[in-house]
Short mmCIF file of N, CA and C in Angstrom, two decimals:
data_model
loop_
_atom_site.label_atom_id
_atom_site.label_comp_id
_atom_site.label_asym_id
_atom_site.label_seq_id
_atom_site.Cartn_x
_atom_site.Cartn_y
_atom_site.Cartn_z
N UNK A 23 -7.51 6.74 21.24
CA UNK A 23 -6.88 7.37 22.36
C UNK A 23 -7.81 8.39 22.99
N UNK A 24 -8.53 9.14 22.14
CA UNK A 24 -9.45 10.16 22.66
C UNK A 24 -10.53 9.50 23.51
N UNK A 25 -11.07 8.39 23.03
CA UNK A 25 -12.10 7.69 23.78
C UNK A 25 -11.60 7.21 25.13
N UNK A 26 -10.38 6.71 25.15
CA UNK A 26 -9.79 6.25 26.40
C UNK A 26 -9.63 7.41 27.37
N UNK A 27 -9.12 8.54 26.88
CA UNK A 27 -8.95 9.70 27.76
C UNK A 27 -10.29 10.20 28.28
N UNK A 28 -11.30 10.20 27.45
CA UNK A 28 -12.61 10.65 27.91
C UNK A 28 -13.18 9.70 28.95
N UNK A 29 -12.94 8.41 28.79
CA UNK A 29 -13.36 7.44 29.80
C UNK A 29 -12.64 7.67 31.12
N UNK A 30 -11.32 7.87 31.04
CA UNK A 30 -10.54 8.13 32.26
C UNK A 30 -11.02 9.41 32.93
N UNK A 31 -11.30 10.44 32.14
CA UNK A 31 -11.79 11.70 32.69
C UNK A 31 -13.11 11.49 33.42
N UNK A 32 -14.00 10.69 32.84
CA UNK A 32 -15.28 10.42 33.48
C UNK A 32 -15.08 9.69 34.81
N UNK A 33 -14.20 8.70 34.81
CA UNK A 33 -13.92 7.95 36.04
C UNK A 33 -13.32 8.88 37.10
N UNK A 34 -12.37 9.71 36.70
CA UNK A 34 -11.78 10.65 37.65
C UNK A 34 -12.81 11.64 38.18
N UNK A 35 -13.71 12.08 37.35
CA UNK A 35 -14.76 13.00 37.80
C UNK A 35 -15.66 12.33 38.83
N UNK A 36 -16.03 11.09 38.57
CA UNK A 36 -16.89 10.37 39.50
C UNK A 36 -16.17 10.12 40.82
N UNK A 37 -14.93 9.67 40.72
CA UNK A 37 -14.14 9.42 41.93
C UNK A 37 -13.97 10.72 42.72
N UNK A 38 -13.71 11.81 42.03
CA UNK A 38 -13.57 13.09 42.71
C UNK A 38 -14.84 13.53 43.38
N UNK A 39 -15.99 13.30 42.74
CA UNK A 39 -17.27 13.69 43.33
C UNK A 39 -17.63 12.82 44.52
N UNK A 40 -17.37 11.52 44.39
CA UNK A 40 -17.72 10.60 45.47
C UNK A 40 -16.79 10.76 46.67
N UNK A 41 -15.51 10.88 46.42
CA UNK A 41 -14.53 10.96 47.51
C UNK A 41 -14.34 12.38 48.04
N UNK A 42 -14.90 13.35 47.32
CA UNK A 42 -14.78 14.76 47.68
C UNK A 42 -13.32 15.22 47.75
N UNK A 43 -12.49 14.62 46.93
CA UNK A 43 -11.09 15.05 46.82
C UNK A 43 -10.96 15.90 45.58
N UNK A 44 -10.57 17.12 45.77
CA UNK A 44 -10.49 18.06 44.66
C UNK A 44 -9.40 17.70 43.66
N UNK A 45 -8.37 17.00 44.10
CA UNK A 45 -7.28 16.68 43.20
C UNK A 45 -7.78 15.81 42.03
N UNK A 46 -8.70 14.87 42.32
CA UNK A 46 -9.25 14.04 41.25
C UNK A 46 -10.06 14.88 40.26
N UNK A 47 -10.85 15.79 40.82
CA UNK A 47 -11.66 16.65 39.96
C UNK A 47 -10.78 17.55 39.09
N UNK A 48 -9.73 18.11 39.68
CA UNK A 48 -8.83 18.98 38.92
C UNK A 48 -8.10 18.21 37.82
N UNK A 49 -7.64 17.03 38.14
CA UNK A 49 -6.96 16.20 37.13
C UNK A 49 -7.96 15.80 36.05
N UNK A 50 -9.20 15.54 36.45
CA UNK A 50 -10.20 15.14 35.45
C UNK A 50 -10.43 16.24 34.43
N UNK A 51 -10.38 17.51 34.86
CA UNK A 51 -10.56 18.61 33.91
C UNK A 51 -9.45 18.63 32.87
N UNK A 52 -8.24 18.36 33.29
CA UNK A 52 -7.12 18.32 32.35
C UNK A 52 -7.30 17.16 31.37
N UNK A 53 -7.68 16.01 31.89
CA UNK A 53 -7.87 14.84 31.03
C UNK A 53 -9.06 15.05 30.09
N UNK A 54 -10.15 15.68 30.58
CA UNK A 54 -11.28 16.02 29.71
C UNK A 54 -10.80 16.88 28.55
N UNK A 55 -10.01 17.90 28.87
CA UNK A 55 -9.54 18.82 27.83
C UNK A 55 -8.69 18.09 26.79
N UNK A 56 -7.77 17.24 27.27
CA UNK A 56 -6.93 16.49 26.33
C UNK A 56 -7.77 15.56 25.46
N UNK A 57 -8.73 14.88 26.07
CA UNK A 57 -9.59 13.97 25.32
C UNK A 57 -10.41 14.69 24.26
N UNK A 58 -10.95 15.84 24.63
CA UNK A 58 -11.75 16.60 23.67
C UNK A 58 -10.87 17.14 22.54
N UNK A 59 -9.67 17.61 22.87
CA UNK A 59 -8.76 18.09 21.83
C UNK A 59 -8.39 16.97 20.86
N UNK A 60 -8.09 15.79 21.38
CA UNK A 60 -7.77 14.67 20.51
C UNK A 60 -8.97 14.25 19.66
N UNK A 61 -10.15 14.30 20.24
CA UNK A 61 -11.36 13.97 19.49
C UNK A 61 -11.59 14.98 18.37
N UNK A 62 -11.37 16.25 18.67
CA UNK A 62 -11.52 17.29 17.66
C UNK A 62 -10.49 17.12 16.54
N UNK A 63 -9.26 16.81 16.92
CA UNK A 63 -8.22 16.57 15.92
C UNK A 63 -8.59 15.40 15.02
N UNK A 64 -9.10 14.33 15.62
CA UNK A 64 -9.51 13.16 14.84
C UNK A 64 -10.63 13.54 13.89
N UNK A 65 -11.62 14.29 14.39
CA UNK A 65 -12.74 14.69 13.56
C UNK A 65 -12.29 15.54 12.38
N UNK A 66 -11.43 16.49 12.64
CA UNK A 66 -10.97 17.36 11.56
C UNK A 66 -10.13 16.60 10.53
N UNK A 67 -9.33 15.65 11.00
CA UNK A 67 -8.51 14.87 10.09
C UNK A 67 -9.37 13.96 9.22
N UNK A 68 -10.44 13.42 9.78
CA UNK A 68 -11.30 12.52 9.02
C UNK A 68 -12.33 13.26 8.19
N UNK A 69 -12.37 14.54 8.32
CA UNK A 69 -13.25 15.36 7.50
C UNK A 69 -12.41 16.22 6.56
N UNK A 70 -11.39 15.60 6.05
CA UNK A 70 -10.38 16.29 5.25
C UNK A 70 -10.96 16.91 3.98
N UNK A 71 -11.91 16.25 3.37
CA UNK A 71 -12.45 16.70 2.09
C UNK A 71 -13.86 17.24 2.32
N UNK A 72 -13.95 18.46 2.81
CA UNK A 72 -15.24 19.04 3.15
C UNK A 72 -16.12 19.35 1.96
N UNK A 73 -15.54 19.56 0.81
CA UNK A 73 -16.33 19.88 -0.38
C UNK A 73 -15.88 18.99 -1.54
N UNK A 74 -16.74 18.81 -2.53
CA UNK A 74 -16.34 18.01 -3.70
C UNK A 74 -15.13 18.61 -4.42
N UNK A 75 -15.00 19.92 -4.39
CA UNK A 75 -13.86 20.57 -5.05
C UNK A 75 -12.55 20.19 -4.35
N UNK A 76 -12.58 20.17 -3.02
CA UNK A 76 -11.37 19.79 -2.27
C UNK A 76 -11.03 18.33 -2.51
N UNK A 77 -12.05 17.49 -2.60
CA UNK A 77 -11.83 16.08 -2.89
C UNK A 77 -11.18 15.91 -4.25
N UNK A 78 -11.71 16.59 -5.26
CA UNK A 78 -11.17 16.47 -6.61
C UNK A 78 -9.76 17.04 -6.69
N UNK A 79 -9.48 18.11 -5.95
CA UNK A 79 -8.12 18.66 -5.94
C UNK A 79 -7.15 17.66 -5.32
N UNK A 80 -7.59 16.96 -4.28
CA UNK A 80 -6.73 15.96 -3.65
C UNK A 80 -6.52 14.76 -4.57
N UNK A 81 -7.56 14.38 -5.31
CA UNK A 81 -7.43 13.29 -6.28
C UNK A 81 -6.42 13.69 -7.35
N UNK A 82 -6.53 14.92 -7.84
CA UNK A 82 -5.60 15.41 -8.86
C UNK A 82 -4.17 15.44 -8.35
N UNK A 83 -4.02 15.68 -7.05
CA UNK A 83 -2.68 15.71 -6.45
C UNK A 83 -2.15 14.30 -6.18
N UNK A 84 -2.99 13.27 -6.39
CA UNK A 84 -2.54 11.89 -6.21
C UNK A 84 -2.67 11.36 -4.80
N UNK A 85 -3.50 11.98 -3.97
CA UNK A 85 -3.72 11.53 -2.59
C UNK A 85 -4.46 10.20 -2.62
N UNK A 86 -3.82 9.12 -2.10
CA UNK A 86 -4.45 7.79 -2.17
C UNK A 86 -5.76 7.72 -1.39
N UNK A 87 -5.85 8.44 -0.28
CA UNK A 87 -7.09 8.43 0.50
C UNK A 87 -8.22 9.08 -0.30
N UNK A 88 -7.91 10.14 -1.01
CA UNK A 88 -8.92 10.80 -1.84
C UNK A 88 -9.36 9.89 -2.98
N UNK A 89 -8.40 9.19 -3.58
CA UNK A 89 -8.75 8.23 -4.64
C UNK A 89 -9.69 7.16 -4.11
N UNK A 90 -9.38 6.65 -2.92
CA UNK A 90 -10.24 5.64 -2.31
C UNK A 90 -11.63 6.20 -2.03
N UNK A 91 -11.68 7.42 -1.53
CA UNK A 91 -12.98 8.04 -1.24
C UNK A 91 -13.82 8.16 -2.51
N UNK A 92 -13.20 8.62 -3.57
CA UNK A 92 -13.90 8.76 -4.84
C UNK A 92 -14.31 7.39 -5.39
N UNK A 93 -13.46 6.40 -5.20
CA UNK A 93 -13.78 5.04 -5.64
C UNK A 93 -14.97 4.49 -4.86
N UNK A 94 -15.03 4.78 -3.56
CA UNK A 94 -16.15 4.29 -2.76
C UNK A 94 -17.45 4.98 -3.16
N UNK A 95 -17.36 6.25 -3.54
CA UNK A 95 -18.55 6.95 -4.04
C UNK A 95 -19.03 6.28 -5.33
N UNK A 96 -18.08 5.95 -6.21
CA UNK A 96 -18.44 5.27 -7.47
C UNK A 96 -19.04 3.89 -7.18
N UNK A 97 -18.48 3.18 -6.22
CA UNK A 97 -18.97 1.85 -5.87
C UNK A 97 -20.39 1.93 -5.33
N UNK A 98 -20.65 2.90 -4.48
CA UNK A 98 -22.00 3.08 -3.94
C UNK A 98 -22.99 3.37 -5.06
N UNK A 99 -22.52 4.12 -6.07
CA UNK A 99 -23.36 4.42 -7.23
C UNK A 99 -23.41 3.31 -8.25
N UNK A 100 -22.89 2.13 -7.92
CA UNK A 100 -22.87 0.95 -8.81
C UNK A 100 -22.06 1.17 -10.07
N UNK A 101 -21.13 2.10 -10.05
CA UNK A 101 -20.21 2.31 -11.17
C UNK A 101 -18.92 1.56 -10.84
N UNK A 102 -18.98 0.24 -10.97
CA UNK A 102 -17.86 -0.60 -10.55
C UNK A 102 -16.63 -0.42 -11.42
N UNK A 103 -16.82 -0.11 -12.69
CA UNK A 103 -15.67 0.09 -13.56
C UNK A 103 -14.86 1.32 -13.13
N UNK A 104 -15.55 2.40 -12.80
CA UNK A 104 -14.86 3.60 -12.33
C UNK A 104 -14.20 3.36 -10.98
N UNK A 105 -14.89 2.65 -10.10
CA UNK A 105 -14.31 2.33 -8.80
C UNK A 105 -13.04 1.50 -8.97
N UNK A 106 -13.09 0.53 -9.87
CA UNK A 106 -11.90 -0.29 -10.12
C UNK A 106 -10.76 0.54 -10.70
N UNK A 107 -11.07 1.42 -11.62
CA UNK A 107 -10.05 2.27 -12.23
C UNK A 107 -9.34 3.12 -11.17
N UNK A 108 -10.12 3.72 -10.28
CA UNK A 108 -9.53 4.57 -9.24
C UNK A 108 -8.74 3.75 -8.23
N UNK A 109 -9.26 2.59 -7.86
CA UNK A 109 -8.54 1.74 -6.91
C UNK A 109 -7.24 1.21 -7.50
N UNK A 110 -7.24 0.92 -8.78
CA UNK A 110 -6.00 0.45 -9.42
C UNK A 110 -4.91 1.53 -9.38
N UNK A 111 -5.30 2.78 -9.50
CA UNK A 111 -4.33 3.87 -9.37
C UNK A 111 -3.72 3.85 -7.98
N UNK A 112 -4.57 3.67 -6.97
CA UNK A 112 -4.07 3.58 -5.60
C UNK A 112 -3.19 2.36 -5.37
N UNK A 113 -3.59 1.22 -5.94
CA UNK A 113 -2.80 -0.01 -5.81
C UNK A 113 -1.44 0.18 -6.47
N UNK A 114 -1.43 0.78 -7.66
CA UNK A 114 -0.16 1.03 -8.36
C UNK A 114 0.74 1.95 -7.55
N UNK A 115 0.14 2.81 -6.75
CA UNK A 115 0.91 3.70 -5.88
C UNK A 115 1.34 3.05 -4.57
N UNK A 116 0.93 1.79 -4.36
CA UNK A 116 1.35 1.06 -3.16
C UNK A 116 0.45 1.25 -1.96
N UNK A 117 -0.76 1.78 -2.15
CA UNK A 117 -1.67 2.02 -1.03
C UNK A 117 -2.32 0.72 -0.60
N UNK A 118 -2.04 0.28 0.61
CA UNK A 118 -2.53 -1.00 1.13
C UNK A 118 -4.05 -0.99 1.26
N UNK A 119 -4.62 0.12 1.69
CA UNK A 119 -6.08 0.19 1.82
C UNK A 119 -6.77 0.07 0.46
N UNK A 120 -6.13 0.59 -0.59
CA UNK A 120 -6.70 0.42 -1.93
C UNK A 120 -6.67 -1.04 -2.35
N UNK A 121 -5.62 -1.77 -1.95
CA UNK A 121 -5.56 -3.20 -2.23
C UNK A 121 -6.70 -3.92 -1.54
N UNK A 122 -6.93 -3.58 -0.29
CA UNK A 122 -8.02 -4.18 0.47
C UNK A 122 -9.38 -3.87 -0.17
N UNK A 123 -9.59 -2.60 -0.52
CA UNK A 123 -10.86 -2.22 -1.13
C UNK A 123 -11.04 -2.86 -2.51
N UNK A 124 -9.94 -3.04 -3.23
CA UNK A 124 -10.01 -3.73 -4.53
C UNK A 124 -10.46 -5.18 -4.31
N UNK A 125 -9.93 -5.81 -3.27
CA UNK A 125 -10.37 -7.16 -2.93
C UNK A 125 -11.85 -7.21 -2.61
N UNK A 126 -12.32 -6.22 -1.87
CA UNK A 126 -13.75 -6.17 -1.52
C UNK A 126 -14.61 -5.96 -2.76
N UNK A 127 -14.13 -5.11 -3.67
CA UNK A 127 -14.87 -4.86 -4.91
C UNK A 127 -14.96 -6.12 -5.76
N UNK A 128 -13.83 -6.79 -5.93
CA UNK A 128 -13.80 -8.02 -6.73
C UNK A 128 -14.64 -9.11 -6.05
N UNK A 129 -14.57 -9.18 -4.73
CA UNK A 129 -15.40 -10.16 -4.01
C UNK A 129 -16.88 -9.88 -4.25
N UNK A 130 -17.25 -8.64 -4.22
CA UNK A 130 -18.65 -8.27 -4.45
C UNK A 130 -19.11 -8.65 -5.86
N UNK A 131 -18.24 -8.43 -6.84
CA UNK A 131 -18.60 -8.71 -8.24
C UNK A 131 -18.45 -10.17 -8.60
N UNK A 132 -17.32 -10.78 -8.21
CA UNK A 132 -16.95 -12.09 -8.75
C UNK A 132 -16.81 -13.20 -7.71
N UNK A 133 -16.96 -12.89 -6.44
CA UNK A 133 -16.86 -13.91 -5.40
C UNK A 133 -15.52 -13.90 -4.69
N UNK A 134 -15.49 -14.62 -3.59
CA UNK A 134 -14.32 -14.62 -2.70
C UNK A 134 -13.07 -15.18 -3.36
N UNK A 135 -13.20 -16.24 -4.12
CA UNK A 135 -12.02 -16.86 -4.73
C UNK A 135 -11.32 -15.90 -5.70
N UNK A 136 -12.09 -15.13 -6.45
CA UNK A 136 -11.50 -14.19 -7.40
C UNK A 136 -10.80 -13.03 -6.69
N UNK A 137 -11.21 -12.75 -5.46
CA UNK A 137 -10.62 -11.62 -4.74
C UNK A 137 -9.35 -12.01 -3.99
N UNK A 138 -9.03 -13.29 -3.94
CA UNK A 138 -7.88 -13.76 -3.16
C UNK A 138 -6.57 -13.06 -3.49
N UNK A 139 -6.21 -12.81 -4.75
CA UNK A 139 -4.93 -12.13 -5.01
C UNK A 139 -4.87 -10.73 -4.41
N UNK A 140 -6.00 -10.02 -4.42
CA UNK A 140 -6.01 -8.66 -3.87
C UNK A 140 -5.90 -8.68 -2.35
N UNK A 141 -6.63 -9.60 -1.72
CA UNK A 141 -6.53 -9.72 -0.27
C UNK A 141 -5.14 -10.18 0.15
N UNK A 142 -4.54 -11.08 -0.65
CA UNK A 142 -3.19 -11.55 -0.34
C UNK A 142 -2.19 -10.40 -0.46
N UNK A 143 -2.35 -9.58 -1.49
CA UNK A 143 -1.45 -8.44 -1.68
C UNK A 143 -1.53 -7.50 -0.47
N UNK A 144 -2.74 -7.24 0.00
CA UNK A 144 -2.92 -6.36 1.16
C UNK A 144 -2.34 -7.01 2.42
N UNK A 145 -2.58 -8.31 2.58
CA UNK A 145 -2.09 -9.03 3.77
C UNK A 145 -0.57 -9.06 3.80
N UNK A 146 0.05 -9.28 2.66
CA UNK A 146 1.52 -9.32 2.61
C UNK A 146 2.14 -7.98 2.96
N UNK A 147 1.38 -6.91 2.81
CA UNK A 147 1.88 -5.58 3.13
C UNK A 147 1.39 -5.10 4.49
N UNK A 148 0.83 -6.03 5.28
CA UNK A 148 0.52 -5.72 6.66
C UNK A 148 -0.91 -5.35 7.00
N UNK A 149 -1.84 -5.47 6.06
CA UNK A 149 -3.24 -5.12 6.37
C UNK A 149 -3.78 -6.14 7.38
N UNK A 150 -4.20 -5.63 8.54
CA UNK A 150 -4.58 -6.48 9.66
C UNK A 150 -5.73 -7.43 9.33
N UNK A 151 -6.81 -6.91 8.78
CA UNK A 151 -7.98 -7.74 8.49
C UNK A 151 -7.69 -8.72 7.36
N UNK A 152 -6.96 -8.28 6.36
CA UNK A 152 -6.61 -9.18 5.25
C UNK A 152 -5.78 -10.35 5.75
N UNK A 153 -4.90 -10.11 6.70
CA UNK A 153 -4.09 -11.20 7.26
C UNK A 153 -4.97 -12.27 7.89
N UNK A 154 -6.05 -11.84 8.50
CA UNK A 154 -6.95 -12.79 9.17
C UNK A 154 -7.61 -13.75 8.18
N UNK A 155 -7.74 -13.36 6.91
CA UNK A 155 -8.33 -14.23 5.90
C UNK A 155 -7.46 -15.45 5.63
N UNK A 156 -6.18 -15.36 5.97
CA UNK A 156 -5.24 -16.42 5.62
C UNK A 156 -4.81 -17.26 6.81
N UNK A 157 -5.42 -17.05 7.96
CA UNK A 157 -5.13 -17.92 9.10
C UNK A 157 -5.76 -19.29 8.82
N UNK A 158 -5.18 -20.37 9.34
CA UNK A 158 -5.77 -21.69 9.13
C UNK A 158 -7.23 -21.72 9.60
N UNK A 159 -8.09 -22.21 8.74
CA UNK A 159 -9.51 -22.29 9.04
C UNK A 159 -10.30 -21.06 8.65
N UNK A 160 -9.63 -20.03 8.19
CA UNK A 160 -10.33 -18.81 7.80
C UNK A 160 -10.79 -18.87 6.35
N UNK A 161 -11.44 -17.82 5.91
CA UNK A 161 -12.13 -17.81 4.62
C UNK A 161 -11.26 -18.23 3.44
N UNK A 162 -10.02 -17.75 3.38
CA UNK A 162 -9.16 -18.07 2.23
C UNK A 162 -8.10 -19.12 2.56
N UNK A 163 -8.24 -19.78 3.69
CA UNK A 163 -7.28 -20.81 4.08
C UNK A 163 -8.00 -21.85 4.94
N UNK A 164 -9.08 -22.40 4.41
CA UNK A 164 -9.91 -23.32 5.19
C UNK A 164 -9.14 -24.55 5.66
N UNK A 165 -8.35 -25.13 4.77
CA UNK A 165 -7.66 -26.37 5.12
C UNK A 165 -6.23 -26.12 5.62
N UNK A 166 -5.79 -24.90 5.67
CA UNK A 166 -4.46 -24.59 6.17
C UNK A 166 -3.36 -24.71 5.13
N UNK A 167 -3.73 -24.95 3.86
CA UNK A 167 -2.73 -25.12 2.80
C UNK A 167 -2.43 -23.84 2.03
N UNK A 168 -3.03 -22.72 2.42
CA UNK A 168 -2.89 -21.48 1.67
C UNK A 168 -2.40 -20.35 2.59
N UNK A 169 -1.24 -20.54 3.25
CA UNK A 169 -0.77 -19.51 4.18
C UNK A 169 -0.18 -18.33 3.44
N UNK A 170 0.13 -17.30 4.20
CA UNK A 170 0.80 -16.14 3.61
C UNK A 170 2.23 -16.47 3.27
#
């Protein structure tokens, strides 16, 4: 949404400058402000765990996003057992993104066929990309006999 508002603000600014109508320029300032505020809100929300201590406190509190973050750190460090342990906690808590990431982890270790149950679990709970794996002709439904 922030990107869209910033695009609209840019268009309004250009139209205002070219047409020399102040109303477009004035409206563009409002839209610029809204777009920047939304972008700032997005940035702050996605930078939730600014320090390792805050991340660990969120993990201790059972935050599924924090568990996933810690699991991804473990995965990057090639500690697949720890990544799996953390993702399983998220999966047990019903976190759809943890199901998806578990599928990706299993796919990385054991191949696509072994990851099918995890991707199916995520798809059945509405994960957009996981659903695409089960469309006819897609990776986990090549012949159309393996629908959701």
